[in-house]
Short mmCIF file of C-alpha atoms in Angstrom, two decimals:
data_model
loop_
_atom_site.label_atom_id
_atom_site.label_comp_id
_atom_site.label_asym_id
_atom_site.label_seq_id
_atom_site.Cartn_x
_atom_site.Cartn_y
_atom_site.Cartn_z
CA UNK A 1 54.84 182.72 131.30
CA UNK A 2 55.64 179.05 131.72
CA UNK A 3 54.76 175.78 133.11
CA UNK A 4 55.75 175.35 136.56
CA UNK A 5 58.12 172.61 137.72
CA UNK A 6 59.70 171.58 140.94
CA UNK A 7 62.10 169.15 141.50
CA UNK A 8 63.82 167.98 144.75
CA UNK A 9 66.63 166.11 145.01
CA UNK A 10 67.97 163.73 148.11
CA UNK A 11 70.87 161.88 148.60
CA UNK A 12 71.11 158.80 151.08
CA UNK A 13 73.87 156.72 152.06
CA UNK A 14 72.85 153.85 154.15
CA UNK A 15 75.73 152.26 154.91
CA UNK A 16 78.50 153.59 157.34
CA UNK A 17 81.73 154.12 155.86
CA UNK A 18 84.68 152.03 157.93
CA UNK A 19 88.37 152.95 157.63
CA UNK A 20 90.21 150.28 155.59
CA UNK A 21 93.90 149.84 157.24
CA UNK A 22 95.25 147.70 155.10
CA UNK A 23 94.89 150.52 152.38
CA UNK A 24 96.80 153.09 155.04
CA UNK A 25 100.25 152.55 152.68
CA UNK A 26 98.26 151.30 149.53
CA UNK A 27 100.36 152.65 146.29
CA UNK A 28 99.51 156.17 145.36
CA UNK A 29 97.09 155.85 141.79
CA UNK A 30 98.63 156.90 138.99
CA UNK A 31 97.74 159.48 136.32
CA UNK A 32 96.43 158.16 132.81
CA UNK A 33 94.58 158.89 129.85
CA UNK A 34 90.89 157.79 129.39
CA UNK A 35 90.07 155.69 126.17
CA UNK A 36 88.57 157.39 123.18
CA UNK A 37 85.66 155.22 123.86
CA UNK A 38 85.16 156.25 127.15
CA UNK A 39 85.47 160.23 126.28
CA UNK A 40 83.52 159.92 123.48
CA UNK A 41 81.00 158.09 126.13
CA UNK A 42 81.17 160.67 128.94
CA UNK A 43 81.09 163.46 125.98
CA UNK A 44 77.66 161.75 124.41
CA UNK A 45 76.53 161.75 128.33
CA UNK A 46 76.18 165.92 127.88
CA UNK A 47 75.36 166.21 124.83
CA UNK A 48 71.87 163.91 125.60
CA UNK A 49 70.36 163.59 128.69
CA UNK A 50 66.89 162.32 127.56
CA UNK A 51 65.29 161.08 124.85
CA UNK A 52 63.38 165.05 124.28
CA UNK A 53 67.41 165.99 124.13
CA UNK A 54 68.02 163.66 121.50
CA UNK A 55 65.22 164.90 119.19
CA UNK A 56 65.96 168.69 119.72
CA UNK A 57 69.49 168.23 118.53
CA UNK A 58 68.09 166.22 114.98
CA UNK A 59 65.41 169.12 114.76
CA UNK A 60 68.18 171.71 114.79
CA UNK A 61 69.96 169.32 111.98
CA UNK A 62 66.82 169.23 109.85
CA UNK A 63 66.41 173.03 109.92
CA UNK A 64 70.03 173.26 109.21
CA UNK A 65 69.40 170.64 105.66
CA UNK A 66 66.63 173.17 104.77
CA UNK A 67 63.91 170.85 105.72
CA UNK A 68 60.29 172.16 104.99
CA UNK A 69 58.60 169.43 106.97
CA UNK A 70 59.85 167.08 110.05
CA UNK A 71 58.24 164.25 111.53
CA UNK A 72 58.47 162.38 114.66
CA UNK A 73 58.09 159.76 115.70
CA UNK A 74 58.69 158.41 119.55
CA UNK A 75 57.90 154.90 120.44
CA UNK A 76 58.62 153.81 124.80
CA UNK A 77 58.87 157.14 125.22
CA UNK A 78 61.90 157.91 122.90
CA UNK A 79 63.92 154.78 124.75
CA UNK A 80 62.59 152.16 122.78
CA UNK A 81 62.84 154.22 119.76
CA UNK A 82 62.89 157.81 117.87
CA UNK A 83 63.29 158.92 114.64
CA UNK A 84 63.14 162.31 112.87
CA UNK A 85 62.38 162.34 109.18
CA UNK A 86 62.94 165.50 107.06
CA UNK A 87 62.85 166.23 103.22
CA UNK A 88 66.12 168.44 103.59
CA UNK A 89 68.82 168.17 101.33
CA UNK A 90 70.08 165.07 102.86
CA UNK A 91 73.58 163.54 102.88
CA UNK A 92 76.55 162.68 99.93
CA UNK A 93 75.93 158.49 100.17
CA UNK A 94 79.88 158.53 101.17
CA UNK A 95 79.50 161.04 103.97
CA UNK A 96 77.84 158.76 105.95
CA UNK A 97 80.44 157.04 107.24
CA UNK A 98 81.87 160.27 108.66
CA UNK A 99 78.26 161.44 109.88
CA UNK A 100 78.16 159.99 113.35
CA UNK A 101 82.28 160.56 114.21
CA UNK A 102 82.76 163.45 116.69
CA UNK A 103 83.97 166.95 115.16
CA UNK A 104 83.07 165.58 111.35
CA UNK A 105 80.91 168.36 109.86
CA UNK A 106 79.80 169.99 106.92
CA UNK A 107 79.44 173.36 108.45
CA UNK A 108 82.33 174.78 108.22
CA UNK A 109 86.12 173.82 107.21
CA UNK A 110 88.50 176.95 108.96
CA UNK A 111 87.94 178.71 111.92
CA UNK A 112 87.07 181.94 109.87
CA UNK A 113 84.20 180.42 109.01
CA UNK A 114 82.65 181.29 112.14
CA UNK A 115 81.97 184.48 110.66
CA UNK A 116 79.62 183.88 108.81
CA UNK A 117 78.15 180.67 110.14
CA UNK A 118 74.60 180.65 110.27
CA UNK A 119 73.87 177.24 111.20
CA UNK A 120 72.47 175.73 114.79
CA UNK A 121 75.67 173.68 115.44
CA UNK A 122 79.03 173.61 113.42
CA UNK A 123 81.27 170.76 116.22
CA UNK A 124 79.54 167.71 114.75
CA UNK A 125 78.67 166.13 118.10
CA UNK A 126 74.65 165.71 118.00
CA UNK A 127 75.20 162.43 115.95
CA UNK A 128 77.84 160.94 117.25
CA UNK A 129 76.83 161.70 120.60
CA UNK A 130 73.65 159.35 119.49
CA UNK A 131 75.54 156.80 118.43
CA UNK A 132 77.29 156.45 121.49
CA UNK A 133 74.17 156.07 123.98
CA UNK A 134 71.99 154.45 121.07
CA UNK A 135 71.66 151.84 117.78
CA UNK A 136 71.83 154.58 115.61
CA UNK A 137 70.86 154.11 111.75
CA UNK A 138 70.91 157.09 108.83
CA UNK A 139 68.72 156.63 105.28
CA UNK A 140 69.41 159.75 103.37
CA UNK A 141 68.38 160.75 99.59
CA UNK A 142 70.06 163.87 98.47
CA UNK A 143 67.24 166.02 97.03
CA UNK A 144 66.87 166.75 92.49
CA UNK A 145 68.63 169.96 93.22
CA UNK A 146 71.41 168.45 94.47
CA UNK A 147 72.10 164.88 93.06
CA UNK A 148 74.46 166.22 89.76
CA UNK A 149 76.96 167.03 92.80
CA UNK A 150 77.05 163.56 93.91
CA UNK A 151 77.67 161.47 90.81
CA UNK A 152 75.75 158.69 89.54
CA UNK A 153 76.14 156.92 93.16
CA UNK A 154 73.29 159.29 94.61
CA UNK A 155 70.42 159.88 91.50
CA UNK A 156 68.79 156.67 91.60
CA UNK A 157 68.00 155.72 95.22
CA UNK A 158 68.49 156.66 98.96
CA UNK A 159 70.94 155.25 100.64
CA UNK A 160 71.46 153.49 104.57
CA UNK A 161 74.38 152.57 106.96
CA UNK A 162 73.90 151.54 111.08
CA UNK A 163 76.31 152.78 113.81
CA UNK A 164 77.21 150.74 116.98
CA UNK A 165 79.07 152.72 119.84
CA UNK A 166 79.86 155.61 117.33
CA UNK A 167 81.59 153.34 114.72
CA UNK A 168 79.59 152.30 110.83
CA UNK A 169 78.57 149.18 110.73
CA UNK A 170 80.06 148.31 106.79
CA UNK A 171 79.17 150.80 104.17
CA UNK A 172 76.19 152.71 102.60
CA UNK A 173 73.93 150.56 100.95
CA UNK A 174 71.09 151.03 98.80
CA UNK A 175 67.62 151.85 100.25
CA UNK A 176 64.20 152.82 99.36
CA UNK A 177 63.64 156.87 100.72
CA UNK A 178 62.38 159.38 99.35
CA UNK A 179 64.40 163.04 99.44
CA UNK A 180 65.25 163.67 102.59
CA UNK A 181 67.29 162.30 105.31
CA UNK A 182 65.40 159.79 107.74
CA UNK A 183 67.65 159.51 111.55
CA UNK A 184 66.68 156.57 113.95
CA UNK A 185 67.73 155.96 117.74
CA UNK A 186 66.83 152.54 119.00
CA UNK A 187 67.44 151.08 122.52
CA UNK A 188 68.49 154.57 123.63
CA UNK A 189 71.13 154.29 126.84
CA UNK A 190 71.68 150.70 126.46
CA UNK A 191 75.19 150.57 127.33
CA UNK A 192 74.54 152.81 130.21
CA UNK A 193 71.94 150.96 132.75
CA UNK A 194 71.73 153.38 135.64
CA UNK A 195 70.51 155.72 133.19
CA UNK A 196 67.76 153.97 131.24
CA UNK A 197 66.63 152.76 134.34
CA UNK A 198 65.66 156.68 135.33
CA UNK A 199 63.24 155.87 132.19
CA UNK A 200 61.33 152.83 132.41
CA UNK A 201 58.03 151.94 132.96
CA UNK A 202 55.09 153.75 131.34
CA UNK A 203 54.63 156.32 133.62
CA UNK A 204 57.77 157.51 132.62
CA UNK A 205 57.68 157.01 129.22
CA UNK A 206 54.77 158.89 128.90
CA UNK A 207 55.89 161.91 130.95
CA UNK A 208 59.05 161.63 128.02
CA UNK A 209 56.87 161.70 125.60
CA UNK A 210 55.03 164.83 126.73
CA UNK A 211 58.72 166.37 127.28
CA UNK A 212 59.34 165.73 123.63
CA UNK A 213 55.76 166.48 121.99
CA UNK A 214 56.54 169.75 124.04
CA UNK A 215 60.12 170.57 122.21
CA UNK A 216 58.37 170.06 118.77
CA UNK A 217 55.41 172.22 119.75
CA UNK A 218 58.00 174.93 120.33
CA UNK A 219 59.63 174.75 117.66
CA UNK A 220 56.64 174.41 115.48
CA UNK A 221 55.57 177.83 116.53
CA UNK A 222 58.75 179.34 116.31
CA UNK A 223 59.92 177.81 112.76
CA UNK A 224 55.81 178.41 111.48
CA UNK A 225 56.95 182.05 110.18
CA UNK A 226 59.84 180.19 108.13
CA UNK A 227 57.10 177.57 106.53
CA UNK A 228 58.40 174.83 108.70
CA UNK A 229 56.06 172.41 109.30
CA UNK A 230 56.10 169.52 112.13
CA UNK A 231 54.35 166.36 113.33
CA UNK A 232 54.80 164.76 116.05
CA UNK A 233 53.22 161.29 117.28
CA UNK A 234 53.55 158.03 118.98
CA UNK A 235 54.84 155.26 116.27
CA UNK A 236 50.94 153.42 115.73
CA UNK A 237 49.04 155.92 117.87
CA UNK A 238 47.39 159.49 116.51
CA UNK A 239 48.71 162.16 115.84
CA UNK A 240 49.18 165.06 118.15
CA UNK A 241 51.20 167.84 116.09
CA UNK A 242 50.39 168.69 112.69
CA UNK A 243 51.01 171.94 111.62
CA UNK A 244 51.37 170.73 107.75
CA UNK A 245 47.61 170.71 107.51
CA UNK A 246 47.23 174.63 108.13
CA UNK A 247 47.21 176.89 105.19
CA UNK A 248 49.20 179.57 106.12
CA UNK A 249 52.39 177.36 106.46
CA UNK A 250 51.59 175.72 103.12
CA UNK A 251 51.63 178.63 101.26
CA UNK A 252 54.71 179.85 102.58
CA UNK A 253 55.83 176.78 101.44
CA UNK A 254 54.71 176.99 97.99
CA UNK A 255 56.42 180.47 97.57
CA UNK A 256 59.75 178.39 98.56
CA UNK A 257 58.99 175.32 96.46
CA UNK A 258 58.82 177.80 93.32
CA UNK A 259 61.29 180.36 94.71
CA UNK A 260 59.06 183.17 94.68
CA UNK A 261 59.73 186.32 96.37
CA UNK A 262 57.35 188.36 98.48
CA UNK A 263 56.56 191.70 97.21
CA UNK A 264 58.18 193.53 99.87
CA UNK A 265 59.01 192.51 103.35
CA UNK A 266 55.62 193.75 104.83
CA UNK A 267 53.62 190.83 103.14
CA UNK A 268 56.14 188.31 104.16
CA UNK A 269 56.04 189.40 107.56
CA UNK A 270 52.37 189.66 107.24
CA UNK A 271 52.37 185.62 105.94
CA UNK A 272 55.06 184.60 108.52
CA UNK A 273 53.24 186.25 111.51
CA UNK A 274 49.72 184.45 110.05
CA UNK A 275 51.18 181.47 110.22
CA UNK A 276 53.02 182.06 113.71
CA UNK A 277 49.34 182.71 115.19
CA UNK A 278 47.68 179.41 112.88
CA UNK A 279 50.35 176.83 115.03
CA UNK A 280 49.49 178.49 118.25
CA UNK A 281 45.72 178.01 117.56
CA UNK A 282 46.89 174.43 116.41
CA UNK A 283 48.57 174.11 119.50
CA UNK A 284 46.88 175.62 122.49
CA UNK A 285 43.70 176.92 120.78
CA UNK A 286 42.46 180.02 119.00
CA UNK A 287 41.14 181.59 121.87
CA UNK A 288 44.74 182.30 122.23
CA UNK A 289 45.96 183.07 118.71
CA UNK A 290 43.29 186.02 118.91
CA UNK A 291 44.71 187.87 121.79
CA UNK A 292 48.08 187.45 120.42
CA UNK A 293 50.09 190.89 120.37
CA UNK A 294 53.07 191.41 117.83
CA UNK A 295 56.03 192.71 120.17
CA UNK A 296 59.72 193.86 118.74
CA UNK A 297 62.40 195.45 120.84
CA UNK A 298 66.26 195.98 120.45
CA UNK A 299 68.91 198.43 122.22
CA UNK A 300 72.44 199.35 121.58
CA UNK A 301 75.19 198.81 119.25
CA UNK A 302 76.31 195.07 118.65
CA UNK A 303 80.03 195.21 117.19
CA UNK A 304 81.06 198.43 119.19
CA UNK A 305 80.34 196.67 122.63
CA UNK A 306 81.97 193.69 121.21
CA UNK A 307 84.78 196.04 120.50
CA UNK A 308 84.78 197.32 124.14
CA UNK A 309 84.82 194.15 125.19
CA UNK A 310 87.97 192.77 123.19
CA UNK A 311 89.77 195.82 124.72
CA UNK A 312 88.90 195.13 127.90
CA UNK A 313 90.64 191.65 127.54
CA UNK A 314 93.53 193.24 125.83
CA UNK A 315 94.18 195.61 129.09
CA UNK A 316 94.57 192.15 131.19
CA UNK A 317 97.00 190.41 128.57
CA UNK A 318 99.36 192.90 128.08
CA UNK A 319 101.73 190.97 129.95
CA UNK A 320 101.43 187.82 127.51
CA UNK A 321 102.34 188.84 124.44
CA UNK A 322 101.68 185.50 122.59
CA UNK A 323 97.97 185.40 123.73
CA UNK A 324 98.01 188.71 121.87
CA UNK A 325 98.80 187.56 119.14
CA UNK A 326 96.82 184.60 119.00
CA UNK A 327 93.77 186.40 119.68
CA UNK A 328 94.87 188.81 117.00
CA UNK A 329 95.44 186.26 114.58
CA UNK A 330 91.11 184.54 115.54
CA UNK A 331 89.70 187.86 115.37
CA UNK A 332 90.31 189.94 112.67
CA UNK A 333 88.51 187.44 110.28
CA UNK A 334 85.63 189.03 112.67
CA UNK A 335 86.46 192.59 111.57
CA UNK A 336 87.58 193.20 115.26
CA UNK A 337 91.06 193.74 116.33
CA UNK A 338 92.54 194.53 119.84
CA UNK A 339 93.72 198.05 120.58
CA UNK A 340 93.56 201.14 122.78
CA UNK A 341 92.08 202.96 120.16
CA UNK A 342 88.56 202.68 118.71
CA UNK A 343 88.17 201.66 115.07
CA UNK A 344 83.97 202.78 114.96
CA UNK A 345 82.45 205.50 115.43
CA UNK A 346 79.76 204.45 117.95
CA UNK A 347 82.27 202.69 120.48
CA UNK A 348 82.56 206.21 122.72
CA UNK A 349 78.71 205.36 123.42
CA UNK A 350 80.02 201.73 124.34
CA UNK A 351 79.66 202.31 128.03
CA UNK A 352 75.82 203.34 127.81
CA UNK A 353 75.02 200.10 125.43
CA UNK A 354 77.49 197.28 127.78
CA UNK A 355 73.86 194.59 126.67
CA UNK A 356 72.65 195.05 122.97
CA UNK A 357 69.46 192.65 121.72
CA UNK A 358 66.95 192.30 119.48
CA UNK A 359 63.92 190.75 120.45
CA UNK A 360 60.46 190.17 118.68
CA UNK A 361 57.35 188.12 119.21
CA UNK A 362 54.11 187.31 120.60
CA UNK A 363 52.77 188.19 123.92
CA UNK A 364 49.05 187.45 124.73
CA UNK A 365 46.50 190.76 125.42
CA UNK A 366 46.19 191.90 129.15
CA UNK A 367 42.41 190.87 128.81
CA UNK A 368 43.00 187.16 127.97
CA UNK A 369 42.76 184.93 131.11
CA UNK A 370 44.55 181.42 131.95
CA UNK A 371 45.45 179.49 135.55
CA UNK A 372 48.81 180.14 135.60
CA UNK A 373 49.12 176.64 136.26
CA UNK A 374 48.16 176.72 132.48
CA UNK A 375 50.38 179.66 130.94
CA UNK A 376 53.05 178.94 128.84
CA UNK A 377 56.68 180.76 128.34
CA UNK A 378 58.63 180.22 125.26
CA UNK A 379 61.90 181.40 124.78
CA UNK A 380 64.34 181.25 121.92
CA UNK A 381 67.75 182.88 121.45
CA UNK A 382 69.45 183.01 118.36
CA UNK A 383 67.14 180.31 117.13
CA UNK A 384 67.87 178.41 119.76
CA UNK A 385 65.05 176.85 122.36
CA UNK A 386 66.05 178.23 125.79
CA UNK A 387 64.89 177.16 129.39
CA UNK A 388 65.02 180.13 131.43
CA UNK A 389 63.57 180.56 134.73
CA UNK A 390 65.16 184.15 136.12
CA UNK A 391 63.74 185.75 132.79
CA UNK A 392 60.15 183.96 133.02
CA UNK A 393 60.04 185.60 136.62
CA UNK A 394 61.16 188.58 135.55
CA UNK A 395 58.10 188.93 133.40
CA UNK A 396 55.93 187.45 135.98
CA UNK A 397 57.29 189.63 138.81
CA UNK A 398 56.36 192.49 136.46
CA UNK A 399 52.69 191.86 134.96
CA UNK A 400 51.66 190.23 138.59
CA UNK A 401 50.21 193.14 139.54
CA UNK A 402 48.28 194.08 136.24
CA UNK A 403 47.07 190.93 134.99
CA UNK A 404 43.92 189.23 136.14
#
């Protein structure tokens, strides 16, 4: 279940468009390439497309650094100002300069690292797509754990370097921080008017603000069974998310502070979905975490439909013998290869299994009651928050009948 939305769009042109004859043998235009600013601009356009965008991407960074706790903080609604403060392992004082430049990352060095990436994004484009569309500022200190890999430079104090359109503003200097890596977006789309216009006055800013409290929420609940823990509030007002007050999360987090182990995996499942149920009855109430429901799900073999699938492509590129080989050549580090043959034993049952998943979570009890005005669908797919509206009718479509 979800929130419902509706949104309309119109398009108006006023004015009456009158052929221009002295253009009737203007000079054909010719072809040329776009600045790097101007890319890098257009690129940082859809990569953020509101302030709640901007703060989902630094989330996904934070969890990514191994961040126990976030905080946010949103001040005009995210376009006067954001900022997103973690205690995650934070940055190498030196890497900073490269943080905000497009396709500069620390996730991964050769394409066969892709298999066996596990982080939320590996392209490097969340910051520098910030510091294209905002004043962008980093203050990172690398955590104990960490500091004997960055020299003397990084043991003493955190460190702090401003961007302007994408570029560092001189070098790292010394700052007061604790571990952690604090980001900050100020004057967010000031370079591009007709956009922070969609965003001003406080009617607006406070619908943002709900967009982005809402983002947090969601991943408060999802990240709860990991020990994550989130606030969320306006910069001088109350707080409205704080799921580092419940005791559940905290002593998840206290098994990960002294890198305990669970006995076996029922009692960390048994802590993780506790504290899954403790943010929901942060968040919406505990009339809800009572009638939650534990629900897990999955179908059909991953790697032979992905093996079906390769061969499938290989029957329409027989003809092109060097996009063989290329894919070849990006594959195998997968364990996959292309050929007429099967290399697994489960790929004859291929063509009953075309969609494999695995799917777990919470679903309230038939007997619990809301306006569905008031119900609420989350969604995430490989860890990542997902908007979709075909699946959350789906599910209405097919408990309309049965719920109250």
């Amino acid at each position: 279940r979800h929130f419902r939305h509706s949104m309309f769009s119109f398009f108006f042109n006023s004015s009456k468009m009158e052929p221009n004859h002295d253009d009737d043998h203007a000079t054909p235009r010719r072809i040329q390439a776009l600045t790097k600013q101007v890319v890098d601009r257009i690129a940082a356009g859809e990569v953020i497309q509101r302030p709640s965008s901007v703060v989902k991407e630094l989330i996904e960074n934070s969890l990514d650094a191994d961040a126990s706790n976030i905080d946010v903080q949103i001040s005009g609604g995210g376009i006067g100002s954001l900022s997103v403060a973690d205690d995650g392992v934070g940055f190498f004082p030196d890497d900073l300069l490269l943080a905000a430049t497009r396709f500069a990352t620390s996730k991964l060095a050769h394409f066969e690292d892709l298999k066996t990436i596990e982080t939320f994004g590996f392209r490097g484009e969340a910051l520098a797509s910030a510091a294209m569309v905002g004043r962008l500022s980093i203050t990172s200190r690398q955590r104990q754990s960490q500091q004997k890999k960055g020299g003397n430079k990084s043991r003493n104090c955190a460190y702090k370097l401003s961007y302007a359109d994408g570029q560092p503003i001189g070098k790292p200097s010394p700052s007061a921080g604790k571990d952690g890596t604090i980001v900050k977006v100020e004057d967010l789309f000031y370079n591009i008017p007709s956009r922070r216009r969609a965003f001003e006055g406080n009617r607006k800013q406070n619908e943002e603000y709900s967009k982005t409290l809402s983002v947090v929420q969601r991943y408060a609940i999802h990240c709860a069974m990991q020990g994550v823990a989130f606030v969320c509030r306006k910069r001088g007002g109350n707080t409205d998310l704080n799921t580092a007050s419940l005791a559940s999360i905290k002593n998840i987090q206290m098994h990960k502070a002294r890198q305990q182990k669970y006995y076996n995996d029922d009692e960390l499942q048994t802590h993780g979905e506790s504290a899954v149920k403790d943010a929901v009855a942060h968040i919406f109430g505990i009339s809800l975490s009572r009638e939650l429901l534990l629900l897990k799900a999955s179908d059909g073999d991953l790697k032979a439909v992905s093996q079906k699938a390769l061969n499938a492509m290989k029957n329409k590129l027989d003809s092109v013998e060097t996009s063989k080989r290329i894919l070849d050549n990006n594959l195998m580090p997968f364990g996959l290869e292309l050929g007429t043959e099967t290399k697994t034993n489960n790929l004859s049952n291929a063509t009953q299994n075309d969609f494999t998943y695995e799917a777990s979570g919470f679903i309230s009890n038939g007997t619990f009651c809301v306006p569905k005005a008031c119900s609420t669908f989350i969604l995430f797919i490989n860890n990542r928050l997902v908007e979709s509206a075909p699946l959350r009718r789906a599910i209405e479509a097919t408990y309309v009948d049965a719920l109250p």
